[in-house]
Short mmCIF file of C-alpha atoms in Angstrom, two decimals:
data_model
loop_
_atom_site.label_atom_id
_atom_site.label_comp_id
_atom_site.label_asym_id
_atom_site.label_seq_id
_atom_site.Cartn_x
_atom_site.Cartn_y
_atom_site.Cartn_z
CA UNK I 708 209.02 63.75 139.00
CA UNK I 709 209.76 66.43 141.77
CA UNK I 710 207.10 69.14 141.36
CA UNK I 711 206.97 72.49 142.81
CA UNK I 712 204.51 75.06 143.28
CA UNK I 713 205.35 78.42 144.11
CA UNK I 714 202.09 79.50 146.44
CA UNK I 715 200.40 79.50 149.33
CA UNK I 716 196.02 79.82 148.55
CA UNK I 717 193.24 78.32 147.65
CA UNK I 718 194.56 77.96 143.86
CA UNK I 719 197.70 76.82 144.54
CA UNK I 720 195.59 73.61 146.82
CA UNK I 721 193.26 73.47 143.70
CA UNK I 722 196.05 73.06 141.65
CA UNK I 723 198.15 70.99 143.94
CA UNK I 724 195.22 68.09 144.43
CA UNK I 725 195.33 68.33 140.94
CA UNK I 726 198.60 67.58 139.48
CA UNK I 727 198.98 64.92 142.43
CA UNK I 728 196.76 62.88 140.42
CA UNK I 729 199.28 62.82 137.68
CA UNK I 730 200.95 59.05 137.71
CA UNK I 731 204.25 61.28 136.51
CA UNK I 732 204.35 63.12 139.86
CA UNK I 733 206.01 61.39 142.87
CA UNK I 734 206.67 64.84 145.37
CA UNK I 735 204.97 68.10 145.71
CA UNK I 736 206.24 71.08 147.54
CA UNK I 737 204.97 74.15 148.36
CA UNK I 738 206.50 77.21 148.61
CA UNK I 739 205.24 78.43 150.90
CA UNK I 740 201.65 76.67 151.33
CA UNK I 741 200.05 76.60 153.98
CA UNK I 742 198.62 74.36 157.37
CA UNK I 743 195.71 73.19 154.86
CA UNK I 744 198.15 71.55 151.92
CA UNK I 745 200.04 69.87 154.29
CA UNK I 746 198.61 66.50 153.27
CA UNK I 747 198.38 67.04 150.36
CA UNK I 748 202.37 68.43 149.83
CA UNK I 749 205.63 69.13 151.64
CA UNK I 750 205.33 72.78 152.79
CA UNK I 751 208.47 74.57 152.78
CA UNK I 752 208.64 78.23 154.15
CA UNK I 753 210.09 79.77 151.65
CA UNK I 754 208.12 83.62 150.70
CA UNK I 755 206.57 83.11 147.44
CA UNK I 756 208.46 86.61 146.61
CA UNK I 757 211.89 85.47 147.87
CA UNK I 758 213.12 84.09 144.18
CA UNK I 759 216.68 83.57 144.95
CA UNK I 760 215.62 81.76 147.94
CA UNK I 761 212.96 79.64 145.87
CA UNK I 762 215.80 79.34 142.80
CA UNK I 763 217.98 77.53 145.55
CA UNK I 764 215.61 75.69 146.78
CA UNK I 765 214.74 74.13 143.43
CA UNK I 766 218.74 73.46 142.95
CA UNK I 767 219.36 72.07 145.89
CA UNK I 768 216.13 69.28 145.58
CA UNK I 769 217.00 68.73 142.18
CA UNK I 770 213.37 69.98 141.27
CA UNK I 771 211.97 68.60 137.69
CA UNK I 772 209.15 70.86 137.13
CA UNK I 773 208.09 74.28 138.70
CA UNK I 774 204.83 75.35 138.57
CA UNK I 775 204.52 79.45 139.35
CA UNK I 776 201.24 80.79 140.51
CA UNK I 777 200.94 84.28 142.22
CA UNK I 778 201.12 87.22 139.86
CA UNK I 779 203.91 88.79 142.08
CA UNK I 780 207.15 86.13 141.17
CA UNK I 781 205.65 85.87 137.75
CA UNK I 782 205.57 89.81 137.07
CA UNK I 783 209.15 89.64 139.26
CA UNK I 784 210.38 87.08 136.36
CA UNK I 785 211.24 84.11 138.78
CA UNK I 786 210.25 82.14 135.84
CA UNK I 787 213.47 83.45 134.29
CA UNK I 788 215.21 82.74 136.68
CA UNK I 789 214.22 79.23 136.95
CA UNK I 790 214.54 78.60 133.34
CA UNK I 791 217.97 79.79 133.53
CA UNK I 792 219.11 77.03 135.66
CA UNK I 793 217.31 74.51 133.60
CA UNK I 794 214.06 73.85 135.65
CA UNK I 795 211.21 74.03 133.08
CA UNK I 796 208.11 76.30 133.99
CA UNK I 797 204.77 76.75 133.70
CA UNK I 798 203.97 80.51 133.83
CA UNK I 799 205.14 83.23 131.74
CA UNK I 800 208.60 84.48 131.34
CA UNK I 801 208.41 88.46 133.12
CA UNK I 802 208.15 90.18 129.29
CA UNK I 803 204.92 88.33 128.92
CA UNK I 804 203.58 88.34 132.78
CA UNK I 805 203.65 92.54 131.97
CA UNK I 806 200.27 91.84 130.24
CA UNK I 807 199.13 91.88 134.10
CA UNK I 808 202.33 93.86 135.58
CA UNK I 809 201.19 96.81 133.79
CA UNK I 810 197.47 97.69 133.12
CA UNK I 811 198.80 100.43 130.79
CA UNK I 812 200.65 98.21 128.63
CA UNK I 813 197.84 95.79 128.78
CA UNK I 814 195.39 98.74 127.28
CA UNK I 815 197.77 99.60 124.79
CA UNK I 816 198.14 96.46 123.52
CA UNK I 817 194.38 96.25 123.08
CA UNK I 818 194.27 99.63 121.22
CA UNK I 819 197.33 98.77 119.23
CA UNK I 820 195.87 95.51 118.22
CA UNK I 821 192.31 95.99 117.70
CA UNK I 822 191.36 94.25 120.47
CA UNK I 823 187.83 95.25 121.85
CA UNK I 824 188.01 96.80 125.77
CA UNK I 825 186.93 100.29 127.28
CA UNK I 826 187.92 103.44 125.71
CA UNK I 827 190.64 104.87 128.63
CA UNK I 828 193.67 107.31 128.93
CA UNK I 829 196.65 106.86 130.76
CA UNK I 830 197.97 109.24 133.02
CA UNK I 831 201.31 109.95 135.45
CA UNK I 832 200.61 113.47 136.36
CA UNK I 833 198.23 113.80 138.77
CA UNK I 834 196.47 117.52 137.55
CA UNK I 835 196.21 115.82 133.86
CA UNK I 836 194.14 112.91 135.05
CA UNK I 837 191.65 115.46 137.49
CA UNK I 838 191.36 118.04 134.79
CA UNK I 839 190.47 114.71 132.46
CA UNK I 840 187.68 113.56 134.66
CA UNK I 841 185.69 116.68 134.49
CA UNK I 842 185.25 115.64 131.06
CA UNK I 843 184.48 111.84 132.15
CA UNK I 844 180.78 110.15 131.93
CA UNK I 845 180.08 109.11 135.55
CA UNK I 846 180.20 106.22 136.34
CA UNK I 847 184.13 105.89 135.20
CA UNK I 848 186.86 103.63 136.82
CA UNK I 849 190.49 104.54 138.04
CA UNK I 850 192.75 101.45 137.63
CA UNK I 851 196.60 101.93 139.28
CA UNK I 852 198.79 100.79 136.63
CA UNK I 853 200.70 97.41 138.36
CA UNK I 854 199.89 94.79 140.61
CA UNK I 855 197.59 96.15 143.76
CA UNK I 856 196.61 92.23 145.21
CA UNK I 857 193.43 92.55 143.60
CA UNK I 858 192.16 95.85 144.93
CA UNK I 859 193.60 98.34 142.55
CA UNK I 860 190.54 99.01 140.20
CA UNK I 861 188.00 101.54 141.71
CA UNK I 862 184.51 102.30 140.05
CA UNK I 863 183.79 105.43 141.05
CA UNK I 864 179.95 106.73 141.19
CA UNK I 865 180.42 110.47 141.24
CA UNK I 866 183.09 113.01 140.13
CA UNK I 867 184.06 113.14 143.57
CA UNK I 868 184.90 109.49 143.92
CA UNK I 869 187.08 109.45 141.45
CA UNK I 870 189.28 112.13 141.88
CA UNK I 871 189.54 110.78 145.40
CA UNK I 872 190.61 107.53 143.99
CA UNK I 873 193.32 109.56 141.73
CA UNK I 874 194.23 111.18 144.73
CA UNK I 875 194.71 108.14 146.56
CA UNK I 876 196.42 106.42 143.90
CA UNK I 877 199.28 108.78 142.45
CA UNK I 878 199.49 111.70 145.53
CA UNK I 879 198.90 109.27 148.81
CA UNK I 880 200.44 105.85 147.51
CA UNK I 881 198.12 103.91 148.98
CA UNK I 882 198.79 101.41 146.22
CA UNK I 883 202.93 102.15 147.01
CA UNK I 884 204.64 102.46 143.14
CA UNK I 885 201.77 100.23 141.13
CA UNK I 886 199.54 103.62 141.65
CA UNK I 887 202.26 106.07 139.87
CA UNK I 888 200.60 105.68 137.34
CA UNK I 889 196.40 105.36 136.82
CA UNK I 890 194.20 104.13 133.74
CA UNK I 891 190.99 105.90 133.52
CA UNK I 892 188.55 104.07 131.51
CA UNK I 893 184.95 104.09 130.69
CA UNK I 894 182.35 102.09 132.37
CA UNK I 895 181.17 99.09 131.12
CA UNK I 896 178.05 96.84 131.98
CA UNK I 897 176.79 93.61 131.57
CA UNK I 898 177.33 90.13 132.90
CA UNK I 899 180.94 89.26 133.50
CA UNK I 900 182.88 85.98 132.56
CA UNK I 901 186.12 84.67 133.56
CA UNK I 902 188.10 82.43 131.03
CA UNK I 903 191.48 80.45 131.91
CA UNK I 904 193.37 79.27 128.80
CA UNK I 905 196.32 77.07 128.29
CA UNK I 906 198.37 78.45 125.59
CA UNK I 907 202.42 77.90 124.61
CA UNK I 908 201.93 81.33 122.21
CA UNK I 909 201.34 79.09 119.33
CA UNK I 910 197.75 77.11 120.64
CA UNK I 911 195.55 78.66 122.69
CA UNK I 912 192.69 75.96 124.20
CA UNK I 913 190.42 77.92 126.98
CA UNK I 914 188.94 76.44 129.44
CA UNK I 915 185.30 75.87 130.89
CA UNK I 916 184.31 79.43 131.91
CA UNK I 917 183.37 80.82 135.02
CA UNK I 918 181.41 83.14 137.13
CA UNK I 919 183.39 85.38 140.19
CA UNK I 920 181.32 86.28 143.11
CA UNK I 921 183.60 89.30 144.23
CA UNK I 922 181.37 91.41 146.84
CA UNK I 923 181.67 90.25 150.63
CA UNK I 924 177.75 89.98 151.05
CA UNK I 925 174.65 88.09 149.69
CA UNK I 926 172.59 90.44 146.75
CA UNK I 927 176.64 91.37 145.82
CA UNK I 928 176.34 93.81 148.16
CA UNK I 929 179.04 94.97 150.72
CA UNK I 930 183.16 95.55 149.97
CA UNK I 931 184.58 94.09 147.12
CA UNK I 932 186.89 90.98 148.01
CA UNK I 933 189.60 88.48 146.86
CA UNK I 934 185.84 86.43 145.54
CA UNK I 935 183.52 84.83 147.45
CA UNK I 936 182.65 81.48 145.22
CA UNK I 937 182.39 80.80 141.61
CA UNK I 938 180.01 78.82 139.33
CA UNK I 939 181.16 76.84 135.95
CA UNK I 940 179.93 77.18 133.71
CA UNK I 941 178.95 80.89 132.85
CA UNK I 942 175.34 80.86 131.30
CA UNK I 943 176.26 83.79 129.59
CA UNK I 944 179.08 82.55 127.96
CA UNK I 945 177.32 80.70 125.30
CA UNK I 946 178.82 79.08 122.08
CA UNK I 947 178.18 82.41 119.87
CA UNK I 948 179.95 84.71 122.23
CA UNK I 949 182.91 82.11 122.96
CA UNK I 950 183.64 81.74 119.34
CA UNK I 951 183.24 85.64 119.17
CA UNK I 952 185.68 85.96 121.83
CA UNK I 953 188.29 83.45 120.79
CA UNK I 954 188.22 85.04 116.88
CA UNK I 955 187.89 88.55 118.31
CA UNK I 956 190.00 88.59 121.51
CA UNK I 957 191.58 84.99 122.30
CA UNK I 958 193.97 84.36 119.44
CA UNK I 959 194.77 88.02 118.73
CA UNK I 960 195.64 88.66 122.01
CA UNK I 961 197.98 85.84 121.39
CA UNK I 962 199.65 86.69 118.46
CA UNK I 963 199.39 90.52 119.34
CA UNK I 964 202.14 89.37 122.38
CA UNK I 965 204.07 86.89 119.80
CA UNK I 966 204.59 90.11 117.75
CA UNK I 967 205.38 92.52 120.26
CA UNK I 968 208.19 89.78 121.04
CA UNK I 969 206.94 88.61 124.92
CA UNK I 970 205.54 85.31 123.69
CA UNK I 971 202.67 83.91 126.36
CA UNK I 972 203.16 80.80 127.93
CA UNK I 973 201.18 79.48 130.83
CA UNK I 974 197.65 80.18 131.78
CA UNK I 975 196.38 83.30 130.26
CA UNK I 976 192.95 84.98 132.03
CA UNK I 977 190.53 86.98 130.21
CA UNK I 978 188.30 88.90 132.59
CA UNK I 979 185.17 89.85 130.06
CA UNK I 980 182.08 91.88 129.93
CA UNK I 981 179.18 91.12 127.90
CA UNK I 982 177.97 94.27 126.78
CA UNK I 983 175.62 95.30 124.20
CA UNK I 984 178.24 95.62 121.66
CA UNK I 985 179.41 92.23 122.14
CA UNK I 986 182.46 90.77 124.12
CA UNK I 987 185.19 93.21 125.53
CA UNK I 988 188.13 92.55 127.93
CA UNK I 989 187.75 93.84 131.25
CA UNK I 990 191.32 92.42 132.74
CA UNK I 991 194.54 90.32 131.43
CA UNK I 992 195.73 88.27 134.32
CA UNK I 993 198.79 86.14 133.87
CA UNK I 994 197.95 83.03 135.81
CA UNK I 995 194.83 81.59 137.25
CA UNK I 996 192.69 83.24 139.07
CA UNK I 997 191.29 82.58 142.27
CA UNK I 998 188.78 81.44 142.94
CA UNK I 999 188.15 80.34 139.26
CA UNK I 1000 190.45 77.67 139.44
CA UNK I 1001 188.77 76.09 142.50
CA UNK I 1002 186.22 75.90 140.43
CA UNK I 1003 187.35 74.84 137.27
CA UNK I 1004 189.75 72.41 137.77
CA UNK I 1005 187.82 69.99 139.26
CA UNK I 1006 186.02 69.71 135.74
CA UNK I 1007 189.28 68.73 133.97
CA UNK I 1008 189.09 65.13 133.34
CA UNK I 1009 192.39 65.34 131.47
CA UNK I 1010 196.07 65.26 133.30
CA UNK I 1011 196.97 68.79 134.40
CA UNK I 1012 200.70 68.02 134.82
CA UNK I 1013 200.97 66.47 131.32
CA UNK I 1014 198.97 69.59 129.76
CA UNK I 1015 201.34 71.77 131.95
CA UNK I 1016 204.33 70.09 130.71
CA UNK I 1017 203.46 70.19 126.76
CA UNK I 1018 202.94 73.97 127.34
CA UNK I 1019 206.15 74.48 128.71
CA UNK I 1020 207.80 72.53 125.59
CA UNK I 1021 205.53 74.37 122.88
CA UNK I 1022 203.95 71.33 122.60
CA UNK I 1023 200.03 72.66 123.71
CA UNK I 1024 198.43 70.91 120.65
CA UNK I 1025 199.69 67.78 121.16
CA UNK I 1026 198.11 67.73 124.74
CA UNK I 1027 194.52 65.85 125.41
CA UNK I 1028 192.30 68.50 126.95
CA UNK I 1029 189.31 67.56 128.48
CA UNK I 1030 186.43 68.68 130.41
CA UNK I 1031 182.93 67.43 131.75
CA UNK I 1032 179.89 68.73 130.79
CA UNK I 1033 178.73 69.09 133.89
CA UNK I 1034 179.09 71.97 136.64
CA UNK I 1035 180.55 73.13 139.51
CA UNK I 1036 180.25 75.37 142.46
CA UNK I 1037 182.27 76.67 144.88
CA UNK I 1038 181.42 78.20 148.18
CA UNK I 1039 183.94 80.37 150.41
CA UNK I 1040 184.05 80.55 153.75
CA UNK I 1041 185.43 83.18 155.54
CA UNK I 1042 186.37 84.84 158.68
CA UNK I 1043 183.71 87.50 160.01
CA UNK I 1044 185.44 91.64 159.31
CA UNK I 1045 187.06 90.11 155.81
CA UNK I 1046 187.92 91.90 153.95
CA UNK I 1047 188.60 95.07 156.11
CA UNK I 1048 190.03 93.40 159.75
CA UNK I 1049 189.00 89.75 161.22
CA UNK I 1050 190.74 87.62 163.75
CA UNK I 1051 192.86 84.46 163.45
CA UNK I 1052 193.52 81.53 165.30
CA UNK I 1053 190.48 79.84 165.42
CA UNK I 1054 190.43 75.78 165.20
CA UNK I 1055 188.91 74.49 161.48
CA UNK I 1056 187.16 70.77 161.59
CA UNK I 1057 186.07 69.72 158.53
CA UNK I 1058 183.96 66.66 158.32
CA UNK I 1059 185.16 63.11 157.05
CA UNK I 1060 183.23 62.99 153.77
CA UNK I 1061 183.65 66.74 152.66
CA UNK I 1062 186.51 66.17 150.04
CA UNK I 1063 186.89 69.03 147.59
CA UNK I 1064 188.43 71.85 150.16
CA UNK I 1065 190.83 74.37 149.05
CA UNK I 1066 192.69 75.85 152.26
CA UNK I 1067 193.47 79.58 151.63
CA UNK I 1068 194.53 81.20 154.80
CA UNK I 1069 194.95 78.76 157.48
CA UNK I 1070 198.22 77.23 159.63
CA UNK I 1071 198.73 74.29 161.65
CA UNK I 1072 199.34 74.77 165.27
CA UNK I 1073 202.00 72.94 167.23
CA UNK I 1074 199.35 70.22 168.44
CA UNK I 1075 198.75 69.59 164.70
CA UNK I 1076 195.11 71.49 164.69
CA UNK I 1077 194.54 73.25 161.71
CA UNK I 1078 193.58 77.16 162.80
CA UNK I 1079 192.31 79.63 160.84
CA UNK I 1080 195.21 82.65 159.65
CA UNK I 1081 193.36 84.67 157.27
CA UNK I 1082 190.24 86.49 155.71
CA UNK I 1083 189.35 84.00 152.92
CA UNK I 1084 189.77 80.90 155.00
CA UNK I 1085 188.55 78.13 152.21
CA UNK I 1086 186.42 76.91 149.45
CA UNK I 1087 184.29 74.10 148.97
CA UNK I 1088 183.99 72.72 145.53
CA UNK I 1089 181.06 70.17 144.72
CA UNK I 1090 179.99 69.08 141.14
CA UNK I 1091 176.75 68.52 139.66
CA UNK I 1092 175.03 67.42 136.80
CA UNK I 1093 174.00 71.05 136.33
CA UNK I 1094 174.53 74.32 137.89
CA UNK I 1095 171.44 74.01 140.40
CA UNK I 1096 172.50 70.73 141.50
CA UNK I 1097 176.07 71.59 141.86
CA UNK I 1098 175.59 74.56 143.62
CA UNK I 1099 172.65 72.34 146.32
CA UNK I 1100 175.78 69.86 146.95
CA UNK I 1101 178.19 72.55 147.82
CA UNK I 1102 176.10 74.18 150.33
CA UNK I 1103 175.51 70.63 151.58
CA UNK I 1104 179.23 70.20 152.36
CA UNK I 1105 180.00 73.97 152.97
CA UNK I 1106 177.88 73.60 156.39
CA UNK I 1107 180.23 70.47 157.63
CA UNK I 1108 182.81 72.76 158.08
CA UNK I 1109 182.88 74.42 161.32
CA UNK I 1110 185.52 77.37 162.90
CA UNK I 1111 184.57 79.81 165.09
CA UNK I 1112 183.43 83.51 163.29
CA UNK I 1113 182.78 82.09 160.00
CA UNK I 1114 180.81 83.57 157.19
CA UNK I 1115 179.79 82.79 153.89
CA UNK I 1116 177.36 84.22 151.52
CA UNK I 1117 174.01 82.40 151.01
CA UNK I 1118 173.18 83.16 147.07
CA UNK I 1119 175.97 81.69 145.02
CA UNK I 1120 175.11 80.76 141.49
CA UNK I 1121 171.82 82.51 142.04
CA UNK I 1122 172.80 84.91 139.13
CA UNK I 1123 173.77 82.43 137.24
CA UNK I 1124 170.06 80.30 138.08
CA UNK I 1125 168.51 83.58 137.30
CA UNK I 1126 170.29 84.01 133.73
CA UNK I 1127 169.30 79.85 132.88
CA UNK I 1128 165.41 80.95 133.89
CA UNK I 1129 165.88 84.33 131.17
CA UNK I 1130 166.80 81.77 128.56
#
């Protein structure tokens, strides 16, 4: 079959090497990929925004399958689109990818539904949300309603902070339209965990958990970014709280969008806190995140294009869905100034026996070298037969890759050692 992938990062690659394996697949493109998935799939520069360039596309190559990635053409409803011309998806249809689209409708869904997350208020009038946080406890975080590439959500640590942040949001647009409107919710704390889940709206099956890595510096100090590495599994996401979650949050989030009529289908993400009163959803995303899926993916044993295909049938339970006991690590590397301003254009060699690399932000240059063309450059995946091992192996492989103004951080997984020392 003739596969596509609408993408061009490190989860798209992840997700790419994945389904090649897949003895139904015979092509791969990428729309757009990048220099880094070009042996891996037929890059074809086509904007993963552009949908009636990508619908075309698909037509014109007589495209089987389409697999849609980014938040952006899933909240956009290219999914719709494609379905309309008969090209089966996997990713939600746009009245299901609002769960992310719209943090607002993602909150009152929760409330609605009983579904445990902060207490918040939503606001589009900017002197209603400052005259709210003078009766805020600090800290307190100021979400923009719709998609913000990540960087939308600020915790603020005084009063000040956050009516700067509603300032910035609804008065200076520095979030353009998805800051119109702002969430202000309490703050939480505990450990986080990330869980990916297959579900067709009628199975949900989640997937190993993770743990995100999202400040630019070792001790999680410095800006927050895209993510600098992951770890699977999550220590902290141990079998009580994961059959908590998937009685008190997995399946009712589920049928909570089956009865609001935007049936789910695709990979749902539940961002989670651990707190002291169990469980509660941080974040909805509507696809996989990155880097979580560099990181869980390579602990699928099972075929990723056949699970893919059952959920876009409604077929989920039917699929085999298997994963190793064992763990994984990934470790990002970087260009020096990311995530605030870097340069490009710098040549990437990665040694012959490094094989798990997920190219994020690189191009090929005319001379076929592969140069660096972007703040999260790549991730290097190892396995292990636990955490400690997995995460020894990947800094092993991480230092035989070489490009000029690199950086990484040094303690990945350390959290995660820390919390398996607690135990």
């Amino acid at each position: 079959m003739k596969v596509m992938v609408v993408g061009g990062g490190g989860r798209e690659h992840a997700i790419i090497k994945k389904i090649k394996k897949s003895p139904k697949v015979s092509r791969i493109y990428a729309l757009p990929g990048n220099g880094g998935m070009a042996a891996d799939a037929e890059c074809v520069d086509i904007g993963a925004k552009d949908l009636p360039a990508i619908v075309e596309f698909a037509k014109e190559n007589a495209v089987d399958f389409a697999v849609v990635a980014p938040d952006d053409p899933l909240v956009l409803g290219l999914v719709d689109l494609l379905e309309a011309e008969g090209i089966p998806c996997f990713g939600p249809e746009k009245k299901a990818a609002i769960i992310e689209g719209s943090k607002a409708f993602s909150k009152d869904l929760m409330k609605k539904y009983h579904i445990p997350t902060a207490a918040y208020e939503t606001f589009t009038d900017i002197e209603s949300a400052l005259n709210y946080l003078e009766t805020c406890k600090i800290p307190v975080v100021v979400k923009a309603d719709g998609l913000a590439l990540g960087k939308g959500v600020i915790i603020a640590e005084t009063l000040e902070d956050a009516k700067k942040a509603v300032h910035d949001m609804m008065e200076d647009k520095v979030f353009g339209e998805s800051g119109s409107k702002v969430v202000i919710e309490e703050f939480l704390t505990g450990p986080e965990v990330s869980v990916l889940s297959f579900t067709d709206g009628k199975t949900l099956i989640p997937m190993v958990s993770s743990m995100d890595h999202k400040r630019a510096l070792d001790g999680d100090k410095g800006l927050n970014t895209g993510g600098m590495g992951t770890i699977a599994p999550n220590p902290y996401y141990t079998a009580d709280v994961a059959e908590q979650c998937m009685k008190e949050i997995f399946l009712p989030t589920m049928d909570a969008m089956n009865k609001e009529g935007r049936t789910f289908k695709g990979c749902l993400y539940f961002g989670l806190m651990i707190t002291e009163d169990g469980p509660k959803v941080i974040e909805y995303n509507c696809r996989f995140g990155d880097p979580e899926t560099q990181v869980v993916l390579p602990l699928l044993d099972s075929d990723l294009f056949e699970i893919m295909e059952h959920v876009a049938a409604g077929t989920l339970n039917q699929a085999e869905v298997n994963f190793a006991c064992d763990a994984a690590c990934c470790v990002v590397m970087a260009s020096e100034g990311y995530p605030v301003k870097y340069e490009k254009g710098f040549e990437i060699i990665i040694d012959d026996d490094v094989e798990d690399v997920y190219v994020a932000g690189a191009k090929l240059s005319d001379d076929g070298k592969l140069l660096t063309n972007g703040g999260r450059v790549l991730g290097v995946t190892e396995r292990g037969a636990d955490i400690a091992e997995a995460i020894k192996k990947a800094y092993k492989s991480i230092a035989k890759v070489h490009f000029d103004n690199a950086f990484y951080r040094n303690d990945i997984g350390q959290r995660a050692l820390t919390a398996l020392e607690e135990k």
